[in-house]
Coordinates of C-alpha atoms in Angstrom, one line a residue:
X1 CA 69.4 100.0 16.6
X2 CA 65.6 100.6 16.5
X3 CA 64.1 101.6 19.8
X4 CA 61.4 99.3 21.2
X5 CA 58.3 101.3 22.3
X6 CA 57.0 100.4 25.7
X7 CA 53.6 101.8 26.7
X8 CA 53.1 102.7 30.3
X9 CA 49.5 103.1 31.5
X10 CA 49.1 104.6 35.0
X11 CA 47.2 107.4 36.6
X12 CA 50.2 108.0 38.8
X13 CA 52.7 110.4 37.1
X14 CA 55.5 109.2 39.4
X15 CA 55.2 105.7 37.8
X16 CA 56.0 107.3 34.4
X17 CA 59.0 109.2 35.7
X18 CA 60.5 106.2 37.4
X19 CA 60.0 103.9 34.4
X20 CA 61.4 106.5 32.0
X21 CA 64.6 106.9 34.0
X22 CA 65.0 103.1 34.4
X23 CA 64.6 102.5 30.6
X24 CA 66.9 105.4 29.7
X25 CA 69.7 103.6 31.6
X26 CA 69.5 100.5 29.5
X27 CA 72.9 99.6 27.8
X28 CA 72.8 99.6 24.8
X29 CA 69.9 102.0 24.7
X30 CA 67.0 100.1 23.2
X31 CA 63.7 101.3 24.8
X32 CA 61.5 104.2 24.3
X33 CA 58.7 104.9 26.8
X34 CA 55.2 106.0 25.7
X35 CA 53.1 107.3 28.6
X36 CA 49.4 107.5 29.1
X37 CA 47.4 108.4 32.2
X38 CA 44.1 107.3 30.6
X39 CA 42.9 105.7 27.4
X40 CA 40.1 107.3 25.5
X41 CA 40.3 104.7 22.7
X42 CA 41.9 101.7 24.5
X43 CA 41.5 99.2 21.6
X44 CA 43.2 101.5 19.1
X45 CA 46.0 102.0 21.5
X46 CA 46.5 98.3 22.4
X47 CA 46.4 97.3 18.7
X48 CA 48.9 99.9 17.6
X49 CA 51.6 97.7 15.8
X50 CA 54.3 100.1 17.2
X51 CA 53.7 99.0 20.8
X52 CA 56.1 96.1 21.8
X53 CA 55.0 95.7 25.4
X54 CA 52.7 97.3 28.0
X55 CA 53.4 98.1 31.6
X56 CA 49.9 98.4 33.2
X57 CA 49.3 99.9 36.7
X58 CA 46.8 97.8 38.6
X59 CA 43.5 99.7 39.0
X60 CA 39.7 99.7 38.4
X61 CA 40.1 99.1 34.6
X62 CA 42.8 96.4 34.8
X63 CA 40.4 93.5 34.2
X64 CA 38.7 95.2 31.3
X65 CA 42.0 96.1 29.6
X66 CA 43.4 92.6 30.0
X67 CA 40.2 91.0 28.5
X68 CA 40.3 93.5 25.6
X69 CA 44.0 92.7 24.9
X70 CA 43.5 89.0 25.3
X71 CA 40.7 89.0 22.7
X72 CA 42.2 91.3 20.1
X73 CA 46.1 91.2 20.6
X74 CA 46.8 88.0 22.6
X75 CA 50.5 88.1 21.7
X76 CA 51.0 91.6 23.2
X77 CA 53.0 91.3 26.5
X78 CA 51.3 93.0 29.4
X79 CA 53.2 93.4 32.7
X80 CA 51.2 94.5 35.7
X81 CA 52.7 97.2 38.1
X82 CA 51.6 96.4 41.6
X83 CA 52.1 97.7 45.2
X84 CA 52.9 94.2 46.5
X85 CA 54.0 90.7 45.6
X86 CA 50.9 88.6 44.7
X87 CA 50.1 85.4 46.6
X88 CA 49.8 82.1 44.7
X89 CA 46.0 82.6 44.1
X90 CA 46.5 86.2 42.9
X91 CA 49.4 85.0 40.6
X92 CA 47.1 82.3 39.1
X93 CA 44.3 84.8 38.5
X94 CA 46.8 87.3 37.0
X95 CA 48.1 84.8 34.4
X96 CA 44.6 83.5 33.6
X97 CA 43.6 87.1 32.8
X98 CA 46.4 87.3 30.2
X99 CA 49.1 89.3 32.1
X100 CA 52.5 87.9 31.3
X101 CA 54.4 89.0 34.5
X102 CA 54.4 91.6 37.3
X103 CA 56.5 94.4 38.8
X104 CA 56.4 95.8 42.3
X105 CA 56.7 99.5 43.0
X106 CA 59.6 100.2 45.3
X107 CA 61.5 97.1 44.0
X108 CA 62.2 98.2 40.5
X109 CA 65.8 97.4 39.5
X110 CA 67.3 98.3 36.1
X111 CA 68.7 94.9 35.1
X112 CA 65.6 93.1 36.1
X113 CA 63.3 95.4 34.2
X114 CA 65.5 95.3 31.1
X115 CA 65.7 91.5 31.1
X116 CA 62.0 91.2 31.7
X117 CA 61.1 93.4 28.7
X118 CA 63.7 91.8 26.4
X119 CA 62.4 88.3 27.3
X120 CA 58.7 89.4 26.8
X121 CA 59.3 91.0 23.5
X122 CA 61.4 88.1 22.1
X123 CA 58.6 85.7 23.3
X124 CA 56.0 87.8 21.5
X125 CA 58.1 87.7 18.3
X126 CA 58.5 83.9 18.5
X127 CA 54.8 83.5 19.1
X128 CA 54.0 85.8 16.1
X129 CA 56.3 83.8 13.9
X130 CA 54.7 80.5 14.9
X131 CA 51.2 81.9 14.5
X132 CA 52.2 83.3 11.1
X133 CA 53.5 80.0 9.9
X134 CA 50.4 78.1 11.2
X135 CA 48.1 80.6 9.4
X136 CA 49.9 80.5 6.0
X137 CA 49.5 78.2 3.0
X138 CA 52.8 76.5 2.4
X139 CA 52.5 76.5 -1.4
X140 CA 51.4 80.1 -2.1
X141 CA 52.4 81.9 1.1
X142 CA 48.9 83.3 1.3
X143 CA 46.6 82.8 4.4
X144 CA 45.3 79.3 5.0
X145 CA 41.8 78.6 6.2
X146 CA 42.5 79.3 9.8
X147 CA 44.3 82.5 9.0
X148 CA 41.5 83.5 6.7
X149 CA 38.8 83.2 9.4
X150 CA 40.9 85.2 11.9
X151 CA 41.5 88.0 9.4
X152 CA 37.9 88.1 8.3
X153 CA 36.6 88.3 11.9
X154 CA 39.0 91.2 12.6
X155 CA 38.0 92.9 9.3
X156 CA 34.3 92.7 10.2
X157 CA 35.0 94.1 13.7
X158 CA 36.7 97.0 12.1
X159 CA 33.8 97.5 9.8
X160 CA 31.5 97.8 12.8
X161 CA 33.7 100.1 14.6
X162 CA 34.6 102.5 11.8
X163 CA 31.3 102.1 9.8
X164 CA 32.8 100.9 6.5
X165 CA 32.0 98.0 4.3
X166 CA 34.0 94.8 3.9
X167 CA 33.8 92.7 0.8
X168 CA 34.5 89.0 0.7
X169 CA 35.3 87.4 -2.7
X170 CA 35.3 83.6 -3.3
X171 CA 37.3 82.5 -6.4
X172 CA 37.4 79.0 -7.9
X173 CA 39.4 77.9 -10.9
X174 CA 37.2 76.3 -13.6
X175 CA 38.1 72.7 -14.7
X176 CA 41.4 72.8 -12.8
X177 CA 41.6 69.0 -12.6
X178 CA 42.3 69.1 -16.3
X179 CA 45.6 70.9 -15.6
X180 CA 46.7 68.3 -13.2
X181 CA 45.6 65.5 -15.5
X182 CA 47.3 66.8 -18.6
X183 CA 50.4 68.5 -17.2
X184 CA 51.0 66.9 -13.8
X185 CA 50.6 68.1 -10.3
X186 CA 53.9 69.9 -10.3
X187 CA 52.7 72.1 -13.1
X188 CA 49.4 72.4 -11.4
X189 CA 51.1 73.8 -8.3
X190 CA 53.1 76.2 -10.5
X191 CA 49.8 77.5 -11.9
X192 CA 48.3 78.0 -8.4
X193 CA 51.4 79.9 -7.4
X194 CA 51.3 82.1 -10.5
X195 CA 47.6 82.7 -10.1
X196 CA 47.9 83.8 -6.5
X197 CA 50.7 86.2 -7.4
X198 CA 48.6 87.7 -10.2
X199 CA 45.7 88.2 -7.8
X200 CA 48.0 89.8 -5.2
X201 CA 49.2 92.3 -7.8
X202 CA 45.7 93.6 -8.2
X203 CA 45.0 94.0 -4.5
X204 CA 45.5 97.0 -2.2
X205 CA 47.9 96.8 0.9
X206 CA 44.8 96.7 3.2
X207 CA 43.4 93.6 1.4
X208 CA 44.3 90.0 2.2
X209 CA 44.1 86.7 0.2
X210 CA 43.7 83.1 1.4
X211 CA 43.9 79.7 -0.2
X212 CA 41.0 77.7 1.2
X213 CA 41.6 74.5 -0.8
X214 CA 43.3 73.1 -3.9
X215 CA 41.9 75.7 -6.4
X216 CA 39.7 77.8 -4.2
X217 CA 40.7 81.3 -2.9
X218 CA 39.1 83.9 -0.7
X219 CA 39.9 87.6 -0.8
X220 CA 39.0 90.1 2.0
X221 CA 38.6 93.7 0.8
X222 CA 38.4 96.2 3.6
X223 CA 36.9 99.7 3.4
X224 CA 35.0 99.1 0.1
X225 CA 32.8 102.0 -0.8
X226 CA 30.2 100.5 -3.1
X227 CA 29.3 97.2 -4.8
X228 CA 30.7 98.7 -8.0
X229 CA 34.1 99.0 -6.2
X230 CA 34.0 95.3 -5.3
X231 CA 33.1 94.4 -8.9
X232 CA 35.9 96.6 -10.3
X233 CA 38.6 94.8 -8.1
X234 CA 37.1 91.4 -9.1
X235 CA 37.2 92.3 -12.8
X236 CA 40.9 93.3 -12.5
X237 CA 41.7 90.0 -10.9
X238 CA 39.9 88.1 -13.6
X239 CA 41.7 90.0 -16.3
X240 CA 45.0 89.1 -14.7
X241 CA 44.1 85.4 -14.3
X242 CA 42.9 85.1 -17.9
X243 CA 46.3 85.9 -19.4
X244 CA 47.8 82.6 -20.7
X245 CA 50.1 80.4 -18.6
X246 CA 53.2 78.8 -20.1
X247 CA 53.3 75.1 -19.4
X248 CA 55.7 72.7 -21.1
X249 CA 56.1 74.9 -24.1
X250 CA 52.4 75.6 -24.5
X251 CA 50.3 78.6 -23.7
X252 CA 47.4 77.4 -21.5
X253 CA 44.3 79.5 -20.9
X254 CA 42.5 79.3 -17.5
X255 CA 39.1 80.6 -16.6
X256 CA 38.0 81.4 -13.0
X257 CA 34.7 82.3 -11.4
X258 CA 34.3 84.9 -8.6
X259 CA 31.4 85.5 -6.3
X260 CA 31.2 88.4 -3.9
X261 CA 29.2 89.6 -0.9
X262 CA 29.4 92.8 1.2
X263 CA 29.3 93.1 5.0
X264 CA 27.0 94.4 6.5
X265 CA 24.8 94.9 3.4
X266 CA 24.5 91.2 2.4
X267 CA 25.1 89.5 5.7
X268 CA 25.0 90.0 9.5
X269 CA 27.5 87.3 10.5
X270 CA 30.7 85.8 9.3
X271 CA 29.2 82.4 8.5
X272 CA 26.4 84.2 6.5
X273 CA 28.9 86.3 4.6
X274 CA 30.9 83.3 3.7
X275 CA 27.8 81.4 2.6
X276 CA 26.6 84.2 0.4
X277 CA 30.0 84.9 -1.3
X278 CA 30.3 81.2 -2.0
X279 CA 26.8 81.1 -3.3
X280 CA 27.5 83.9 -5.7
X281 CA 30.7 82.0 -6.9
X282 CA 28.7 78.9 -7.6
X283 CA 26.3 81.0 -9.6
X284 CA 29.2 82.5 -11.6
X285 CA 30.4 79.0 -12.4
X286 CA 27.1 78.3 -14.3
X287 CA 28.3 81.0 -16.8
X288 CA 31.1 80.1 -19.2
X289 CA 34.3 82.2 -19.2
X290 CA 35.8 84.3 -16.5
X291 CA 32.9 85.8 -14.6
X292 CA 32.1 87.8 -11.5
X293 CA 28.7 87.6 -9.8
X294 CA 27.7 89.7 -6.8
X295 CA 25.4 88.1 -4.3
X296 CA 21.7 88.5 -4.8
X297 CA 18.9 87.2 -2.7
X298 CA 16.9 86.5 -5.9
X299 CA 19.2 83.8 -7.2
X300 CA 21.2 82.0 -4.5
X301 CA 22.7 78.6 -3.7
X302 CA 22.5 76.7 -0.4
X303 CA 25.5 75.3 1.4
X304 CA 25.5 72.0 -0.6
X305 CA 25.8 74.0 -3.9
X306 CA 22.3 73.3 -5.1
X307 CA 20.4 76.3 -6.2
X308 CA 17.1 78.0 -5.8
X309 CA 17.8 78.8 -9.5
X310 CA 16.2 75.3 -10.1
X311 CA 13.0 76.3 -8.3
X312 CA 12.9 79.6 -10.2
X313 CA 13.3 77.9 -13.5
X314 CA 10.5 75.5 -12.8
X315 CA 8.3 78.5 -11.9
X316 CA 9.4 80.2 -15.1
X317 CA 8.4 77.2 -17.2
X318 CA 5.0 77.0 -15.5
X319 CA 4.4 80.8 -15.8
X320 CA 5.7 80.9 -19.4
X321 CA 8.4 83.5 -18.6
X322 CA 10.5 82.3 -21.5
X323 CA 10.2 84.2 -24.7
X324 CA 11.9 84.3 -28.1
X325 CA 13.9 87.0 -29.8
X326 CA 14.6 86.5 -33.5
X327 CA 17.9 87.2 -35.3
X328 CA 17.4 87.9 -39.0
X329 CA 19.1 85.9 -41.8
X330 CA 19.6 87.9 -44.9
X331 CA 19.7 86.7 -48.5
X332 CA 22.9 88.4 -49.9
X333 CA 21.8 88.3 -53.6
X334 CA 18.5 89.9 -53.1
X335 CA 19.3 91.9 -49.9
X336 CA 16.1 90.6 -48.4
X337 CA 15.0 88.9 -45.2
X338 CA 15.2 85.1 -45.7
X339 CA 14.9 83.7 -42.3
X340 CA 14.9 84.2 -38.5
X341 CA 16.7 82.2 -35.9
X342 CA 14.6 81.9 -32.7
X343 CA 16.8 82.6 -29.7
X344 CA 15.5 81.9 -26.1
X345 CA 15.4 84.6 -23.5
X346 CA 14.2 84.3 -19.9
X347 CA 12.2 87.4 -18.9
X348 CA 13.0 87.2 -15.2
X349 CA 10.6 89.3 -13.0
X350 CA 13.5 91.0 -11.1
X351 CA 16.5 90.7 -13.4
X352 CA 14.9 91.4 -16.7
X353 CA 16.0 89.5 -19.9
X354 CA 18.5 86.8 -19.2
X355 CA 20.5 85.2 -22.1
X356 CA 20.5 81.4 -22.3
X357 CA 24.2 81.0 -21.2
X358 CA 23.1 81.7 -17.7
X359 CA 20.4 79.0 -17.4
X360 CA 20.5 76.5 -20.3
X361 CA 23.0 74.1 -18.6
X362 CA 20.8 74.1 -15.5
X363 CA 17.7 73.4 -17.6
X364 CA 19.4 70.5 -19.2
X365 CA 20.5 69.0 -15.9
X366 CA 17.0 69.4 -14.5
X367 CA 15.4 67.8 -17.6
X368 CA 13.5 71.1 -18.2
X369 CA 14.7 71.5 -21.8
X370 CA 11.9 69.2 -23.1
X371 CA 9.2 71.3 -21.6
X372 CA 10.9 74.6 -22.6
X373 CA 11.7 73.2 -26.0
X374 CA 8.0 72.5 -26.8
X375 CA 7.1 76.0 -25.7
X376 CA 9.8 77.4 -28.0
X377 CA 8.5 75.4 -31.0
X378 CA 4.9 76.6 -30.3
X379 CA 6.1 80.2 -30.1
X380 CA 8.0 79.8 -33.4
X381 CA 4.9 78.3 -35.1
X382 CA 2.8 81.3 -33.8
X383 CA 5.6 83.6 -35.2
X384 CA 5.2 81.9 -38.6
X385 CA 1.5 82.7 -38.6
X386 CA 2.2 86.3 -37.6
X387 CA 4.7 86.6 -40.5
X388 CA 2.1 85.3 -42.9
X389 CA -0.3 88.1 -41.7
X390 CA 2.5 90.6 -42.4
X391 CA 2.8 89.2 -46.0
X392 CA 6.2 87.6 -45.2
X393 CA 5.2 84.1 -46.3
X394 CA 8.6 83.0 -47.5
X395 CA 10.5 83.7 -44.3
X396 CA 11.8 80.6 -42.5
X397 CA 11.9 80.4 -38.7
X398 CA 14.7 78.2 -37.3
X399 CA 14.6 76.6 -33.9
X400 CA 17.6 75.1 -32.1
X401 CA 16.9 71.5 -31.0
X402 CA 18.9 69.7 -28.4
X403 CA 19.6 66.0 -28.1
X404 CA 17.4 65.7 -25.0
X405 CA 14.5 67.1 -27.1
X406 CA 14.8 65.1 -30.3
X407 CA 15.4 61.7 -28.5
X408 CA 12.3 62.2 -26.4
X409 CA 9.7 59.5 -27.3
X410 CA 7.0 62.1 -27.4
X411 CA 8.8 64.5 -29.7
X412 CA 7.3 63.5 -33.0
X413 CA 3.7 63.4 -31.6
X414 CA 4.2 66.7 -29.8
X415 CA 5.5 68.5 -32.9
X416 CA 2.5 67.1 -34.9
X417 CA 0.1 68.4 -32.3
X418 CA 1.7 71.9 -32.2
X419 CA 1.5 72.1 -36.0
X420 CA -2.1 71.1 -36.0
X421 CA -3.1 73.4 -33.2
X422 CA -1.3 76.5 -34.6
X423 CA -2.0 75.8 -38.3
X424 CA 1.6 76.9 -39.1
X425 CA 3.2 76.0 -42.4
X426 CA 5.8 73.2 -41.6
X427 CA 7.7 74.0 -44.8
X428 CA 8.7 77.3 -43.2
X429 CA 9.8 75.7 -39.9
X430 CA 13.5 74.7 -39.6
X431 CA 15.1 72.7 -36.9
X432 CA 18.8 73.4 -36.2
X433 CA 20.9 70.5 -35.0
X434 CA 24.6 70.4 -34.1
X435 CA 26.9 67.7 -35.2
X436 CA 27.5 66.9 -31.5
X437 CA 23.8 66.1 -31.2
X438 CA 23.8 63.9 -34.2
X439 CA 26.9 62.0 -33.1
X440 CA 25.3 61.0 -29.8
X441 CA 23.1 58.5 -31.6
X442 CA 23.4 58.9 -35.4
X443 CA 21.0 56.1 -36.5
X444 CA 18.2 57.2 -34.0
X445 CA 18.6 60.9 -35.0
X446 CA 18.5 60.0 -38.7
X447 CA 15.2 58.1 -38.2
X448 CA 13.7 61.1 -36.3
X449 CA 14.8 63.5 -38.9
X450 CA 13.2 61.5 -41.7
X451 CA 9.9 61.4 -39.8
X452 CA 10.0 65.1 -39.3
X453 CA 10.9 65.7 -42.9
X454 CA 7.8 63.9 -44.0
X455 CA 5.8 66.5 -42.2
X456 CA 7.5 69.1 -44.3
X457 CA 10.0 70.4 -41.7
X458 CA 13.5 71.3 -43.0
X459 CA 16.9 71.0 -41.2
X460 CA 20.1 73.0 -40.9
X461 CA 23.4 71.8 -39.5
X462 CA 24.7 74.3 -37.0
X463 CA 28.3 75.1 -36.1
X464 CA 29.6 73.3 -39.2
X465 CA 33.3 72.7 -39.2
X466 CA 34.0 73.2 -35.4
X467 CA 33.3 69.6 -34.3
X468 CA 33.8 66.2 -35.7
X469 CA 32.6 67.2 -39.2
X470 CA 31.6 64.2 -41.3
X471 CA 30.7 64.5 -45.0
X472 CA 28.3 61.6 -44.5
X473 CA 26.1 63.9 -42.5
X474 CA 25.6 66.0 -45.6
X475 CA 24.9 63.1 -47.9
X476 CA 22.8 60.8 -45.7
X477 CA 20.8 63.2 -43.7
X478 CA 18.0 65.5 -45.0
X479 CA 19.9 68.7 -44.4
X480 CA 18.8 71.8 -46.4
X481 CA 21.4 74.2 -45.1
X482 CA 24.7 74.4 -43.2
X483 CA 25.7 77.2 -40.9
X484 CA 29.4 78.3 -41.1
X485 CA 30.5 79.0 -37.5
X486 CA 31.4 82.5 -36.6
X487 CA 34.9 81.3 -35.8
X488 CA 35.6 81.0 -39.6
X489 CA 34.1 84.4 -40.3
X490 CA 35.6 86.6 -37.6
X491 CA 38.8 87.7 -39.4
X492 CA 37.5 87.6 -43.0
X493 CA 38.8 88.5 -45.5
X494 CA 42.2 89.2 -44.0
X495 CA 42.9 85.8 -42.6
X496 CA 43.8 83.5 -45.5
X497 CA 43.1 80.3 -43.6
X498 CA 39.6 81.4 -42.7
X499 CA 39.0 82.6 -46.3
X500 CA 40.1 79.3 -47.7
X501 CA 37.9 77.3 -45.3
X502 CA 34.8 79.5 -46.0
X503 CA 35.4 79.2 -49.8
X504 CA 35.7 75.4 -49.6
X505 CA 32.6 75.0 -47.5
X506 CA 30.5 77.3 -49.8
X507 CA 31.8 75.5 -53.0
X508 CA 31.1 72.0 -51.5
X509 CA 27.6 73.0 -50.3
X510 CA 26.8 74.5 -53.7
X511 CA 27.7 71.2 -55.5
X512 CA 25.5 69.3 -53.0
X513 CA 22.7 71.8 -53.5
X514 CA 22.7 72.8 -49.9
X515 CA 22.3 76.4 -48.8
X516 CA 25.1 78.1 -46.8
X517 CA 24.4 80.5 -43.9
X518 CA 27.4 82.4 -42.5
X519 CA 27.1 83.3 -38.8
X520 CA 28.7 86.2 -36.9
X521 CA 28.9 88.7 -39.7
X522 CA 29.8 92.1 -38.2
X523 CA 31.2 94.3 -40.9
X524 CA 30.9 95.3 -44.6
X525 CA 34.2 93.6 -45.6
X526 CA 32.9 90.2 -44.4
X527 CA 29.6 90.8 -46.3
X528 CA 31.5 91.7 -49.5
X529 CA 33.8 88.6 -49.3
X530 CA 30.9 86.2 -48.7
X531 CA 28.8 87.8 -51.4
X532 CA 31.8 87.3 -53.8
X533 CA 32.0 83.6 -52.8
X534 CA 28.2 83.2 -53.6
X535 CA 27.3 82.5 -50.0
X536 CA 23.5 82.6 -50.0
X537 CA 22.7 83.9 -46.5
X538 CA 24.3 85.7 -43.5
X539 CA 23.3 86.6 -40.0
X540 CA 25.1 88.7 -37.4
X541 CA 25.2 92.1 -35.8
X542 CA 26.1 93.8 -39.1
X543 CA 22.4 93.5 -39.9
X544 CA 20.8 93.1 -36.5
X545 CA 21.0 91.5 -33.1
X546 CA 18.1 89.3 -32.0
X547 CA 15.0 91.4 -31.7
X548 CA 11.4 90.9 -30.6
X549 CA 9.0 89.9 -33.4
X550 CA 7.1 93.2 -33.2
X551 CA 10.2 95.1 -34.3
X552 CA 10.6 93.1 -37.5
X553 CA 8.4 95.2 -39.9
X554 CA 10.6 98.2 -39.1
X555 CA 13.7 96.2 -39.7
X556 CA 12.4 95.0 -43.1
X557 CA 11.5 98.5 -44.2
X558 CA 15.0 99.7 -43.2
X559 CA 16.6 96.9 -45.3
X560 CA 14.5 97.7 -48.3
X561 CA 15.6 101.3 -48.1
X562 CA 19.2 100.3 -47.8
X563 CA 18.9 97.9 -50.7
X564 CA 17.4 100.7 -52.9
X565 CA 20.3 103.0 -51.9
X566 CA 22.9 100.3 -52.8
X567 CA 21.3 99.7 -56.2
X568 CA 21.0 103.4 -57.0
X569 CA 24.6 104.0 -56.0

């Protein structure tokens, strides 16, 4: 039988001797006395999980020790050792201060002390069980919201006392309602249980996890060295979560977003730490895929989930912080530059270049894409003029056009005005549309396209084959080129299905006298296959990532050198 440790705190050594003899006579033997005449670190002593009960001699520090215990370990039984029996008022004060019972010197009897300790310890265990159940989520067994707040408060107190950092992570499952809608709530619960177990498997023993709501979790990481340590743990959790789940005979992929904040670096209070971690999570949700974002005071969200990102985007639009990088499109037959796709970047004053995945959705929601879209078209027209100055008159510049842009009543007039002011050649300007954009209002989009075509502007159909591909788009709309999505190029030439799809698209387009541009080309084998299929153009990292316009002359020179090398060999 494990011995129960009883801590005796008294400046009187006789108290320790009498208590030790009394406890040693217990049958069966079940107590072990730990003695202390003074406490140098009282909180550490009282919170020691090995201590089952405390016998505290009344003295000058009694009230302080009782308050300390009541705040940090309220379930710990504390029995006061007194010189006399307390009167009714003293007894009330004793219990209000957190003492569970009392003993009187000179009246100690073995059976009474043994029964008192047994009862106190069993009551403590019962209270701990009740508290544990009330602080646990019934579905996952993790902490619930009440348990989470209690654990976080204690973790922050330990951070202050021992001078280490505590990290708080907020996690939310993306589009979780789709799981419940398609597979039922029972399967949804199974996913939540599996997800919580995967998260637990990546945490240390000192960490704790809580389920705050249906698909929202919080993780408390104690003694975190640096922000990089927090990010590393979050990334491990995301990798575990991203593995497929097996539901009703199908593998289902789930994405999650995690935001994190550090105490005391990012916050000075519990409420502030929680707000900042949740703000970072909301920021992570604006980026597709499993993502972790650490809290930053540059881009943050308020408690309602709205963001100062919106204010920064409006400022960026006013101050023209958006710029274009250009990804080359290469003519495979000639090995020469044929076109450029203009890709938007936000040159943030603090964060540097930000790719569109982090802000485009917000711009669309705010209605900013119209304003930004006109800036992009103007930049592209200026780029055409610059290309002419560099004797690259035949290079096409392609601009992605969204539905909100092309359906704007001012779009035609604005494009005309930009062309007139810049003097750019409209025959070298190409607007890229997706089939999703066209399908939103086919007749209206068709009318707009014909108006723009009369100005000399050409069109390409982006992401061909990935959506609701309709051959009528190729026969009824003024489309000069189709872009084969990178999904059909990725495993060429080894994937026979992808090879067949690419070959069919290229042959169909050739018969319709439409150019084909293959996206996502990353290796020589893909280039060789596409060249053998008479694909006119390719773009991808095999040739170049998107680059600033000023780097283009060097790129063209390098390609000319490589072309001469290829011909001579």
